[in-house]
Structure formats: structure tokens, C-alpha cells
Amino acid sequence: MSLEDLRARIDAIDSELLRLLNERSECSVEVGKIKRAANAEVYVPERERVLLENLLARHTGPLPPKAVG
């Protein structure tokens, strides 16, 4: 793969990452709305801990685990 090919691939991945982050944010906003309507806690530390543990368990990339969690 050439330098130009790799840069184009990085640009495409960045665009997809941004799309996915926006999609995730939209879901989070909806979760917050549902929780507020149900008078439930919006921030649940246990849920955040489980989410991070699951991400770290699936992490195989070159990023250090600290960068993921």
C-alpha cells in the first residue's frame, strides 16, 4: 500500500469513527431522556465500569489499554 492509499484509508476510517461517535451520542441522549422520564439515575458508575471492562476485554489493538479505558 502506498502512502497516499494509507492516508485515504485513515481519512475514511476517521469519517466512519465520527459517524459512529455521533450515533452513539444520539443513543446516549435518548437513554438520558428515558431515565429522566422514569426519574432514574442518569449516571450509573457500575454501568460505566462494566462498559469499560467489556471494551478492555475485547481490545486487541496497538493502543495501550490506558488509551481505551
Coordinates of N, CA and C in Angstrom, one line a residue:
M1 N 0.8 -1.2 0.0 CA 0.0 0.0 0.0 C 0.9 1.2 0.0
S2 N 0.5 2.2 -0.8 CA 1.3 3.5 -0.8 C 0.9 4.4 0.3
L3 N 1.7 5.4 0.5 CA 1.4 6.4 1.5 C 0.1 7.1 1.2
E4 N -0.2 7.4 -0.1 CA -1.5 8.0 -0.4 C -2.7 7.1 -0.1
D5 N -2.5 5.8 -0.4 CA -3.5 4.8 -0.1 C -3.8 4.7 1.4
L6 N -2.7 4.7 2.2 CA -2.9 4.7 3.7 C -3.5 5.9 4.2
R7 N -3.2 7.1 3.7 CA -3.8 8.3 4.1 C -5.3 8.3 3.7
A8 N -5.6 7.8 2.6 CA -7.0 7.8 2.2 C -7.8 6.8 3.1
R9 N -7.2 5.7 3.4 CA -7.8 4.8 4.3 C -8.0 5.4 5.7
I10 N -7.0 6.1 6.2 CA -7.1 6.8 7.5 C -8.3 7.8 7.4
D11 N -8.4 8.6 6.4 CA -9.4 9.6 6.2 C -10.8 8.9 6.3
A12 N -10.9 7.8 5.6 CA -12.2 7.0 5.5 C -12.5 6.5 6.9
I13 N -11.5 6.0 7.6 CA -11.8 5.4 9.0 C -12.2 6.6 9.9
D14 N -11.5 7.7 9.8 CA -11.8 8.9 10.6 C -13.3 9.3 10.4
S15 N -13.7 9.3 9.2 CA -15.1 9.7 8.9 C -16.1 8.7 9.5
E16 N -15.8 7.4 9.4 CA -16.6 6.4 10.0 C -16.6 6.5 11.5
L17 N -15.5 6.7 12.1 CA -15.4 6.9 13.6 C -16.3 8.1 14.0
L18 N -16.2 9.2 13.3 CA -17.0 10.4 13.6 C -18.5 10.0 13.5
R19 N -18.9 9.3 12.4 CA -20.3 8.9 12.2 C -20.7 8.0 13.4
L20 N -19.9 7.1 13.8 CA -20.3 6.2 14.9 C -20.3 6.9 16.2
L21 N -19.4 7.8 16.5 CA -19.4 8.6 17.7 C -20.7 9.4 17.8
N22 N -21.1 10.0 16.7 CA -22.3 10.8 16.7 C -23.6 9.9 16.9
E23 N -23.5 8.7 16.3 CA -24.6 7.7 16.5 C -24.7 7.3 18.0
R24 N -23.5 7.1 18.6 CA -23.5 6.7 20.0 C -24.0 7.8 20.9
S25 N -23.6 9.0 20.5 CA -24.1 10.2 21.3 C -25.6 10.4 21.2
E26 N -26.1 10.1 20.1 CA -27.6 10.2 19.9 C -28.3 9.2 20.8
C27 N -27.7 8.0 20.8 CA -28.3 6.9 21.7 C -28.2 7.3 23.2
S28 N -27.0 7.9 23.6 CA -26.9 8.3 24.9 C -27.9 9.4 25.3
V29 N -28.1 10.3 24.4 CA -29.1 11.4 24.7 C -30.5 10.7 24.9
E30 N -30.8 9.8 24.1 CA -32.1 9.1 24.2 C -32.2 8.3 25.6
V31 N -31.1 7.7 25.9 CA -31.1 7.0 27.2 C -31.3 8.0 28.4
G32 N -30.7 9.1 28.3 CA -30.9 10.1 29.3 C -32.3 10.6 29.4
K33 N -32.9 10.8 28.2 CA -34.4 11.2 28.2 C -35.2 10.1 28.9
I34 N -35.0 8.9 28.6 CA -35.8 7.8 29.2 C -35.6 7.7 30.7
K35 N -34.3 7.9 31.1 CA -34.0 7.8 32.5 C -34.7 9.0 33.3
R36 N -34.6 10.2 32.7 CA -35.2 11.3 33.3 C -36.7 11.2 33.4
A37 N -37.3 10.6 32.4 CA -38.8 10.4 32.4 C -39.2 9.4 33.5
A38 N -38.3 8.5 33.7 CA -38.6 7.4 34.7 C -38.0 7.8 36.1
N39 N -37.5 9.0 36.2 CA -36.9 9.5 37.5 C -35.8 8.6 38.0
A40 N -35.0 8.1 37.0 CA -33.9 7.2 37.3 C -32.6 7.9 37.3
E41 N -31.6 7.4 38.0 CA -30.3 8.0 38.0 C -29.8 8.0 36.5
V42 N -29.3 9.2 36.1 CA -28.7 9.3 34.8 C -27.3 8.7 34.7
Y43 N -26.5 9.0 35.7 CA -25.2 8.4 35.7 C -25.1 7.3 36.7
V44 N -24.7 6.1 36.1 CA -24.6 4.9 37.0 C -23.2 4.4 36.8
P45 N -22.4 4.7 37.9 CA -21.0 4.3 37.8 C -20.7 2.8 37.5
E46 N -21.6 1.9 38.0 CA -21.4 0.5 37.8 C -21.6 0.2 36.3
R47 N -22.5 0.8 35.6 CA -22.7 0.6 34.2 C -21.4 1.1 33.4
E48 N -20.9 2.2 33.8 CA -19.7 2.7 33.2 C -18.5 1.7 33.4
R49 N -18.4 1.2 34.6 CA -17.3 0.2 34.9 C -17.5 -1.0 34.0
V50 N -18.7 -1.5 33.9 CA -18.9 -2.7 33.1 C -18.6 -2.4 31.6
L51 N -19.0 -1.3 31.1 CA -18.8 -0.9 29.8 C -17.3 -0.9 29.5
L52 N -16.5 -0.2 30.4 CA -15.1 -0.2 30.2 C -14.4 -1.5 30.3
E53 N -14.9 -2.4 31.2 CA -14.3 -3.7 31.3 C -14.6 -4.5 30.0
N54 N -15.7 -4.4 29.5 CA -16.1 -5.1 28.2 C -15.2 -4.6 27.1
L55 N -15.0 -3.3 27.0 CA -14.1 -2.8 25.9 C -12.7 -3.3 26.1
L56 N -12.2 -3.3 27.3 CA -10.8 -3.7 27.5 C -10.7 -5.2 27.3
A57 N -11.7 -6.0 27.6 CA -11.7 -7.4 27.3 C -11.6 -7.7 25.8
R58 N -12.2 -6.9 25.0 CA -12.2 -7.1 23.5 C -11.0 -6.4 22.9
H59 N -10.3 -5.6 23.6 CA -9.2 -4.8 23.0 C -8.0 -5.6 22.6
T60 N -7.7 -5.5 21.3 CA -6.5 -6.3 20.8 C -5.5 -5.5 20.0
G61 N -5.8 -4.2 19.9 CA -5.0 -3.3 19.0 C -3.8 -2.8 19.6
P62 N -3.1 -2.0 18.8 CA -1.8 -1.5 19.3 C -1.9 -0.4 20.3
L63 N -3.1 0.2 20.5 CA -3.2 1.2 21.5 C -3.0 0.6 22.9
P64 N -2.4 1.3 23.8 CA -2.2 0.8 25.2 C -3.6 0.8 25.8
P65 N -3.9 -0.2 26.7 CA -5.2 -0.3 27.4 C -5.6 1.0 28.0
K66 N -4.6 1.7 28.5 CA -4.9 3.0 29.2 C -5.6 4.0 28.2
A67 N -5.3 3.9 27.0 CA -5.9 4.8 26.0 C -7.4 4.4 25.7
V68 N -7.7 3.1 25.9 CA -9.1 2.6 25.7 C -9.9 2.9 26.9
G69 N -9.4 2.7 28.1 CA -10.2 2.9 29.3 C -9.8 4.1 30.0

